[in-house]
PDB file of C-alpha atoms in Angstrom:
ATOM      1  CA  GLU A  18     140.367 288.620 123.221  1.00 95.00           C
ATOM      2  CA  VAL A  19     138.685 291.444 121.474  1.00 96.00           C
ATOM      3  CA  GLN A  20     134.897 291.416 121.845  1.00 97.00           C
ATOM      4  CA  LEU A  21     132.059 293.966 120.780  1.00 98.00           C
ATOM      5  CA  LEU A  22     128.383 293.100 121.758  1.00 98.00           C
ATOM      6  CA  GLU A  23     125.628 295.157 120.935  1.00 98.00           C
ATOM      7  CA  SER A  24     122.214 295.499 122.425  1.00 97.00           C
ATOM      8  CA  GLY A  25     119.180 297.524 122.514  1.00 97.00           C
ATOM      9  CA  GLY A  26     118.066 296.663 118.607  1.00 95.00           C
ATOM     10  CA  GLY A  27     114.163 296.147 118.419  1.00 96.00           C
ATOM     11  CA  LEU A  28     110.806 297.358 116.785  1.00 97.00           C
ATOM     12  CA  GLY A  29     110.859 301.278 116.607  1.00 96.00           C
ATOM     13  CA  GLN A  30     107.882 303.186 115.192  1.00 97.00           C
ATOM     14  CA  PRO A  31     108.264 305.595 112.404  1.00 97.00           C
ATOM     15  CA  GLY A  32     109.047 309.101 113.857  1.00 97.00           C
ATOM     16  CA  GLY A  33     110.056 307.465 116.910  1.00 97.00           C
ATOM     17  CA  SER A  34     113.627 306.885 118.771  1.00 98.00           C
ATOM     18  CA  LEU A  35     115.880 303.754 119.707  1.00 98.00           C
ATOM     19  CA  ARG A  36     119.188 303.745 121.628  1.00 98.00           C
ATOM     20  CA  LEU A  37     121.718 301.212 120.564  1.00 98.00           C
ATOM     21  CA  SER A  38     124.735 300.300 122.893  1.00 98.00           C
ATOM     22  CA  CYS A  39     127.760 298.281 122.347  1.00 98.00           C
ATOM     23  CA  ALA A  40     129.848 296.733 125.123  1.00 98.00           C
ATOM     24  CA  ALA A  41     133.531 296.244 124.559  1.00 98.00           C
ATOM     25  CA  SER A  42     136.457 294.184 125.954  1.00 97.00           C
ATOM     26  CA  GLY A  43     139.899 292.963 125.340  1.00 97.00           C
ATOM     27  CA  PHE A  44     141.610 296.225 124.179  1.00 96.00           C
ATOM     28  CA  THR A  45     142.067 299.723 125.798  1.00 96.00           C
ATOM     29  CA  PHE A  46     138.825 301.298 124.711  1.00 96.00           C
ATOM     30  CA  SER A  47     139.839 304.904 124.656  1.00 95.00           C
ATOM     31  CA  ASN A  48     142.779 304.176 122.390  1.00 95.00           C
ATOM     32  CA  TYR A  49     140.689 303.387 119.614  1.00 95.00           C
ATOM     33  CA  GLY A  50     137.968 305.114 117.302  1.00 94.00           C
ATOM     34  CA  LEU A  51     134.790 303.001 116.754  1.00 96.00           C
ATOM     35  CA  SER A  52     131.962 303.186 114.105  1.00 95.00           C
ATOM     36  CA  TRP A  53     128.470 301.900 113.577  1.00 97.00           C
ATOM     37  CA  VAL A  54     127.856 300.319 110.294  1.00 97.00           C
ATOM     38  CA  ARG A  55     124.469 299.102 109.219  1.00 98.00           C
ATOM     39  CA  GLN A  56     123.117 296.575 106.529  1.00 98.00           C
ATOM     40  CA  ALA A  57     119.575 296.521 105.435  1.00 97.00           C
ATOM     41  CA  PRO A  58     118.075 293.301 104.663  1.00 96.00           C
ATOM     42  CA  GLY A  59     119.809 291.597 101.582  1.00 95.00           C
ATOM     43  CA  LYS A  60     121.529 294.676 101.036  1.00 95.00           C
ATOM     44  CA  GLY A  61     125.495 296.096 101.254  1.00 95.00           C
ATOM     45  CA  LEU A  62     127.329 297.512 104.051  1.00 96.00           C
ATOM     46  CA  GLU A  63     126.432 301.434 105.007  1.00 96.00           C
ATOM     47  CA  TRP A  64     129.051 303.350 107.307  1.00 94.00           C
ATOM     48  CA  VAL A  65     126.888 305.344 109.628  1.00 95.00           C
ATOM     49  CA  SER A  66     128.461 307.411 112.057  1.00 95.00           C
ATOM     50  CA  ALA A  67     132.134 307.149 113.842  1.00 94.00           C
ATOM     51  CA  ILE A  68     133.556 308.707 117.068  1.00 93.00           C
ATOM     52  CA  SER A  69     137.294 309.145 117.728  1.00 92.00           C
ATOM     53  CA  GLY A  70     138.967 307.639 121.047  1.00 93.00           C
ATOM     54  CA  SER A  71     138.755 310.729 123.220  1.00 93.00           C
ATOM     55  CA  GLY A  72     135.074 311.317 121.926  1.00 93.00           C
ATOM     56  CA  GLY A  73     136.147 314.770 120.770  1.00 92.00           C
ATOM     57  CA  SER A  74     135.240 314.297 117.105  1.00 91.00           C
ATOM     58  CA  THR A  75     132.239 312.540 115.936  1.00 93.00           C
ATOM     59  CA  TYR A  76     131.294 312.088 111.955  1.00 92.00           C
ATOM     60  CA  TYR A  77     127.771 310.960 110.684  1.00 94.00           C
ATOM     61  CA  ALA A  78     126.847 309.900 106.842  1.00 93.00           C
ATOM     62  CA  ASP A  79     124.623 312.511 105.256  1.00 92.00           C
ATOM     63  CA  SER A  80     121.375 309.981 105.664  1.00 94.00           C
ATOM     64  CA  VAL A  81     121.234 310.217 109.374  1.00 96.00           C
ATOM     65  CA  LYS A  82     122.983 313.480 110.407  1.00 96.00           C
ATOM     66  CA  GLY A  83     120.641 315.485 112.551  1.00 97.00           C
ATOM     67  CA  ARG A  84     118.734 312.544 113.629  1.00 98.00           C
ATOM     68  CA  PHE A  85     121.396 309.940 114.981  1.00 98.00           C
ATOM     69  CA  THR A  86     123.857 310.916 117.723  1.00 98.00           C
ATOM     70  CA  ILE A  87     126.935 308.586 118.522  1.00 97.00           C
ATOM     71  CA  SER A  88     128.634 308.862 121.771  1.00 98.00           C
ATOM     72  CA  ARG A  89     131.014 306.567 124.168  1.00 97.00           C
ATOM     73  CA  ASP A  90     131.583 306.260 127.708  1.00 97.00           C
ATOM     74  CA  ASN A  91     135.319 305.485 128.226  1.00 97.00           C
ATOM     75  CA  SER A  92     135.137 304.521 131.799  1.00 97.00           C
ATOM     76  CA  LYS A  93     132.583 301.855 131.026  1.00 98.00           C
ATOM     77  CA  ASN A  94     133.652 300.652 127.674  1.00 98.00           C
ATOM     78  CA  THR A  95     130.861 301.444 126.028  1.00 98.00           C
ATOM     79  CA  LEU A  96     129.715 302.819 122.670  1.00 98.00           C
ATOM     80  CA  SER A  97     126.101 304.340 121.989  1.00 98.00           C
ATOM     81  CA  LEU A  98     123.900 305.629 119.307  1.00 98.00           C
ATOM     82  CA  GLN A  99     120.899 307.334 119.837  1.00 98.00           C
ATOM     83  CA  MET A 100     118.484 307.276 117.043  1.00 98.00           C
ATOM     84  CA  ASN A 101     115.460 309.865 116.496  1.00 98.00           C
ATOM     85  CA  SER A 102     112.880 310.564 114.062  1.00 98.00           C
ATOM     86  CA  LEU A 103     113.167 306.917 112.667  1.00 98.00           C
ATOM     87  CA  ARG A 104     112.242 306.232 109.278  1.00 98.00           C
ATOM     88  CA  ALA A 105     111.449 302.591 107.360  1.00 97.00           C
ATOM     89  CA  GLU A 106     114.804 303.230 105.745  1.00 97.00           C
ATOM     90  CA  ASP A 107     116.662 302.880 108.791  1.00 98.00           C
ATOM     91  CA  THR A 108     115.579 299.193 109.381  1.00 98.00           C
ATOM     92  CA  ALA A 109     118.920 297.125 109.502  1.00 98.00           C
ATOM     93  CA  ILE A 110     121.532 295.282 110.990  1.00 98.00           C
ATOM     94  CA  TYR A 111     123.722 297.680 112.800  1.00 98.00           C
ATOM     95  CA  TYR A 112     126.953 296.604 113.830  1.00 98.00           C
ATOM     96  CA  CYS A 113     129.699 298.235 115.940  1.00 98.00           C
ATOM     97  CA  ALA A 114     132.887 298.479 114.547  1.00 97.00           C
ATOM     98  CA  LYS A 115     136.341 298.838 115.891  1.00 97.00           C
ATOM     99  CA  GLU A 116     139.224 301.046 114.011  1.00 95.00           C
ATOM    100  CA  LYS A 117     142.315 299.067 113.752  1.00 92.00           C
ATOM    101  CA  TRP A 118     144.344 302.047 115.276  1.00 84.00           C
ATOM    102  CA  LEU A 119     143.592 305.565 117.213  1.00 79.00           C
ATOM    103  CA  LEU A 120     143.453 307.401 113.789  1.00 80.00           C
ATOM    104  CA  VAL A 121     139.538 307.041 112.615  1.00 85.00           C
ATOM    105  CA  THR A 122     140.379 305.794 109.009  1.00 89.00           C
ATOM    106  CA  SER A 123     137.477 303.366 108.599  1.00 91.00           C
ATOM    107  CA  THR A 124     139.878 300.359 108.992  1.00 95.00           C
ATOM    108  CA  PHE A 125     137.627 298.024 111.258  1.00 97.00           C
ATOM    109  CA  ASP A 126     139.626 295.088 112.441  1.00 96.00           C
ATOM    110  CA  CYS A 127     136.661 294.003 114.503  1.00 97.00           C
ATOM    111  CA  TRP A 128     133.304 293.797 114.402  1.00 98.00           C
ATOM    112  CA  GLY A 129     130.214 292.804 116.842  1.00 98.00           C
ATOM    113  CA  GLN A 130     127.771 290.319 115.694  1.00 97.00           C
ATOM    114  CA  GLY A 131     125.024 292.851 115.037  1.00 98.00           C
ATOM    115  CA  THR A 132     121.824 294.061 116.428  1.00 98.00           C
ATOM    116  CA  LEU A 133     118.634 294.085 114.484  1.00 98.00           C
ATOM    117  CA  VAL A 134     116.459 297.343 114.217  1.00 98.00           C
ATOM    118  CA  THR A 135     113.042 297.304 112.619  1.00 98.00           C
ATOM    119  CA  VAL A 136     111.052 300.495 111.775  1.00 98.00           C
ATOM    120  CA  SER A 137     107.601 299.966 111.372  1.00 96.00           C
ATOM    121  CA  SER A 138     104.058 300.797 112.601  1.00 94.00           C
TER     122      SER A 138
ATOM    123  CA  GLN B   4     128.555 310.100  99.966  1.00 54.00           C
ATOM    124  CA  SER B   5     128.431 307.814  96.828  1.00 64.00           C
ATOM    125  CA  ALA B   6     129.091 304.078  97.169  1.00 85.00           C
ATOM    126  CA  LEU B   7     132.071 302.781  95.764  1.00 95.00           C
ATOM    127  CA  THR B   8     131.479 300.497  92.374  1.00 97.00           C
ATOM    128  CA  GLN B   9     132.064 296.570  92.355  1.00 97.00           C
ATOM    129  CA  PRO B  10     130.723 294.299  90.146  1.00 97.00           C
ATOM    130  CA  PRO B  11     127.720 292.196  91.638  1.00 96.00           C
ATOM    131  CA  SER B  12     129.229 288.625  91.098  1.00 97.00           C
ATOM    132  CA  ALA B  13     132.490 287.015  90.201  1.00 98.00           C
ATOM    133  CA  SER B  14     133.208 283.394  90.274  1.00 97.00           C
ATOM    134  CA  GLY B  15     135.976 280.660  89.837  1.00 96.00           C
ATOM    135  CA  SER B  16     136.820 276.821  90.134  1.00 97.00           C
ATOM    136  CA  PRO B  17     138.676 275.707  92.841  1.00 97.00           C
ATOM    137  CA  GLY B  18     142.324 276.352  92.589  1.00 97.00           C
ATOM    138  CA  GLN B  19     141.746 279.314  90.109  1.00 97.00           C
ATOM    139  CA  SER B  20     142.354 283.002  90.905  1.00 97.00           C
ATOM    140  CA  VAL B  21     139.454 285.690  91.035  1.00 98.00           C
ATOM    141  CA  THR B  22     139.956 289.391  91.010  1.00 98.00           C
ATOM    142  CA  ILE B  23     137.384 291.717  92.175  1.00 98.00           C
ATOM    143  CA  SER B  24     137.462 295.462  91.206  1.00 98.00           C
ATOM    144  CA  CYS B  25     136.629 298.542  93.415  1.00 98.00           C
ATOM    145  CA  THR B  26     136.250 301.940  91.365  1.00 97.00           C
ATOM    146  CA  GLY B  27     136.034 305.205  93.534  1.00 96.00           C
ATOM    147  CA  THR B  28     137.270 308.647  92.992  1.00 93.00           C
ATOM    148  CA  SER B  29     140.097 311.263  93.633  1.00 91.00           C
ATOM    149  CA  SER B  30     137.933 312.023  96.944  1.00 90.00           C
ATOM    150  CA  ASP B  31     138.256 308.159  98.230  1.00 93.00           C
ATOM    151  CA  VAL B  32     140.131 305.594  96.692  1.00 94.00           C
ATOM    152  CA  ASP B  33     142.735 307.712  95.030  1.00 94.00           C
ATOM    153  CA  GLY B  34     142.782 310.395  97.610  1.00 92.00           C
ATOM    154  CA  TYR B  35     144.108 308.191 100.754  1.00 91.00           C
ATOM    155  CA  ASN B  36     145.799 304.847 101.286  1.00 92.00           C
ATOM    156  CA  TYR B  37     142.973 303.579 103.449  1.00 95.00           C
ATOM    157  CA  VAL B  38     141.298 301.244 101.151  1.00 97.00           C
ATOM    158  CA  SER B  39     140.090 297.968 102.975  1.00 98.00           C
ATOM    159  CA  TRP B  40     138.416 294.721 101.989  1.00 98.00           C
ATOM    160  CA  TYR B  41     136.075 292.655 103.890  1.00 98.00           C
ATOM    161  CA  GLN B  42     134.587 289.053 103.617  1.00 98.00           C
ATOM    162  CA  GLN B  43     131.301 288.276 105.018  1.00 98.00           C
ATOM    163  CA  HIS B  44     129.649 284.833 105.114  1.00 98.00           C
ATOM    164  CA  PRO B  45     125.755 284.635 105.069  1.00 96.00           C
ATOM    165  CA  GLY B  46     124.514 285.640 108.716  1.00 95.00           C
ATOM    166  CA  LYS B  47     127.747 286.564 109.819  1.00 97.00           C
ATOM    167  CA  ALA B  48     129.773 289.754 110.705  1.00 98.00           C
ATOM    168  CA  PRO B  49     132.165 291.215 108.247  1.00 98.00           C
ATOM    169  CA  LYS B  50     135.848 290.081 108.555  1.00 98.00           C
ATOM    170  CA  LEU B  51     138.724 292.610 107.880  1.00 98.00           C
ATOM    171  CA  MET B  52     141.071 290.664 105.076  1.00 98.00           C
ATOM    172  CA  ILE B  53     142.838 293.382 103.710  1.00 98.00           C
ATOM    173  CA  TYR B  54     143.797 297.126 104.727  1.00 97.00           C
ATOM    174  CA  GLU B  55     145.832 299.878 103.690  1.00 96.00           C
ATOM    175  CA  VAL B  56     145.315 298.712  99.984  1.00 97.00           C
ATOM    176  CA  SER B  57     147.555 295.354 100.350  1.00 97.00           C
ATOM    177  CA  LYS B  58     148.359 294.638 104.122  1.00 97.00           C
ATOM    178  CA  ARG B  59     146.860 291.188 105.244  1.00 98.00           C
ATOM    179  CA  PRO B  60     145.712 290.942 108.821  1.00 96.00           C
ATOM    180  CA  SER B  61     147.435 288.301 110.856  1.00 95.00           C
ATOM    181  CA  GLY B  62     145.644 285.106 110.397  1.00 95.00           C
ATOM    182  CA  VAL B  63     144.349 286.064 106.794  1.00 97.00           C
ATOM    183  CA  PRO B  64     145.656 283.402 104.381  1.00 97.00           C
ATOM    184  CA  ASP B  65     148.333 285.107 101.812  1.00 96.00           C
ATOM    185  CA  ARG B  66     146.372 283.902  98.863  1.00 97.00           C
ATOM    186  CA  PHE B  67     144.205 286.822  99.599  1.00 98.00           C
ATOM    187  CA  SER B  68     146.106 290.133  97.955  1.00 98.00           C
ATOM    188  CA  GLY B  69     145.279 293.537  97.252  1.00 98.00           C
ATOM    189  CA  SER B  70     146.148 296.230  94.745  1.00 97.00           C
ATOM    190  CA  GLN B  71     145.398 299.786  93.399  1.00 97.00           C
ATOM    191  CA  SER B  72     145.645 301.640  90.286  1.00 96.00           C
ATOM    192  CA  GLY B  73     144.733 305.076  90.211  1.00 96.00           C
ATOM    193  CA  ASN B  74     141.014 305.363  91.428  1.00 96.00           C
ATOM    194  CA  THR B  75     140.684 301.501  91.150  1.00 97.00           C
ATOM    195  CA  ALA B  76     141.372 299.018  93.883  1.00 98.00           C
ATOM    196  CA  SER B  77     141.415 295.221  93.409  1.00 98.00           C
ATOM    197  CA  LEU B  78     141.136 291.971  95.501  1.00 98.00           C
ATOM    198  CA  THR B  79     142.889 288.740  94.132  1.00 98.00           C
ATOM    199  CA  VAL B  80     141.826 285.438  95.843  1.00 98.00           C
ATOM    200  CA  SER B  81     144.313 282.790  94.447  1.00 97.00           C
ATOM    201  CA  GLY B  82     143.888 279.419  94.597  1.00 97.00           C
ATOM    202  CA  LEU B  83     140.394 279.621  95.430  1.00 97.00           C
ATOM    203  CA  GLN B  84     138.604 277.174  98.170  1.00 97.00           C
ATOM    204  CA  ALA B  85     135.316 276.434  98.954  1.00 97.00           C
ATOM    205  CA  GLU B  86     135.314 278.710 102.161  1.00 97.00           C
ATOM    206  CA  ASP B  87     136.230 281.473 100.029  1.00 97.00           C
ATOM    207  CA  GLU B  88     132.544 281.691  98.904  1.00 98.00           C
ATOM    208  CA  ALA B  89     131.148 284.959 100.449  1.00 98.00           C
ATOM    209  CA  ASP B  90     130.088 288.175  99.794  1.00 98.00           C
ATOM    210  CA  TYR B  91     133.236 290.798  99.553  1.00 98.00           C
ATOM    211  CA  TYR B  92     133.035 294.516 100.264  1.00 98.00           C
ATOM    212  CA  CYS B  93     135.727 297.099  99.303  1.00 97.00           C
ATOM    213  CA  SER B  94     135.841 300.526 101.782  1.00 97.00           C
ATOM    214  CA  SER B  95     137.715 303.618 101.721  1.00 96.00           C
ATOM    215  CA  TYR B  96     138.206 306.423 103.702  1.00 94.00           C
ATOM    216  CA  ALA B  97     136.854 309.651 102.273  1.00 91.00           C
ATOM    217  CA  GLY B  98     138.169 312.470 104.697  1.00 87.00           C
ATOM    218  CA  ASN B  99     136.778 313.755 107.439  1.00 77.00           C
ATOM    219  CA  ASN B 100     133.507 315.321 105.768  1.00 73.00           C
ATOM    220  CA  ASN B 101     132.549 311.820 104.351  1.00 73.00           C
ATOM    221  CA  PHE B 102     134.624 309.678 106.315  1.00 84.00           C
ATOM    222  CA  GLY B 103     133.739 306.155 105.115  1.00 86.00           C
ATOM    223  CA  VAL B 104     132.297 304.703 102.066  1.00 93.00           C
ATOM    224  CA  PHE B 105     131.512 300.999 101.140  1.00 96.00           C
ATOM    225  CA  GLY B 106     131.084 299.380  97.592  1.00 96.00           C
ATOM    226  CA  GLY B 107     127.930 297.549  96.972  1.00 96.00           C
ATOM    227  CA  GLY B 108     129.818 294.284  97.269  1.00 97.00           C
ATOM    228  CA  THR B 109     130.674 291.356  95.206  1.00 97.00           C
ATOM    229  CA  LYS B 110     129.222 287.855  95.742  1.00 98.00           C
ATOM    230  CA  LEU B 111     131.999 285.476  94.889  1.00 98.00           C
ATOM    231  CA  THR B 112     130.956 281.888  93.947  1.00 97.00           C
ATOM    232  CA  VAL B 113     133.318 279.011  93.896  1.00 97.00           C
ATOM    233  CA  LEU B 114     132.007 276.522  90.940  1.00 94.00           C
TER     234      LEU B 114
END
């Protein structure tokens, strides 16, 4: 069974940093692209960042470019999101999402349960 | 990265059909064959219901169908059931520079 389990959420200070992790199981990790998708309280979904199966290609939404860094460790089946220069508008549930194929096409067939990030002083 | 446009709400009675639209541009919906639809119940993670415009993952009832005409994609739910009440989001691939874009979501109410 494919499973994604996020961790690392919590309270972050404006201008501060947080690091999210996503532990994956049940599939050949390096064969699939992965993304982070967030959802602000009471709002819709927003794609944040994506990474190819090899980790060689990364993509970012304009809203986080230059502040967030996505990475993966294929030896540990783990996806990460380093979040720097946090802003109040980064407050959201952050979901780890798996691509349906090797290609990164923004088609997510499995989602984690999400981890809540709150940015506040 | 502009969001795709969805109606904020839709409704129908049990057994009826309802269609939710998703309007994009030639840079996303009409530029690639990667339109997806997700169902999200309150407090739960999204679930893939339709991919590549009209394909259903295994386990998704055939009451759910997808289509596209130009820059507008649509999700149709036939034979509405109480458990279909949820938020529905469309999504499209938008190329390597913009990657992924979601619609604002549609709250489907089963009357």
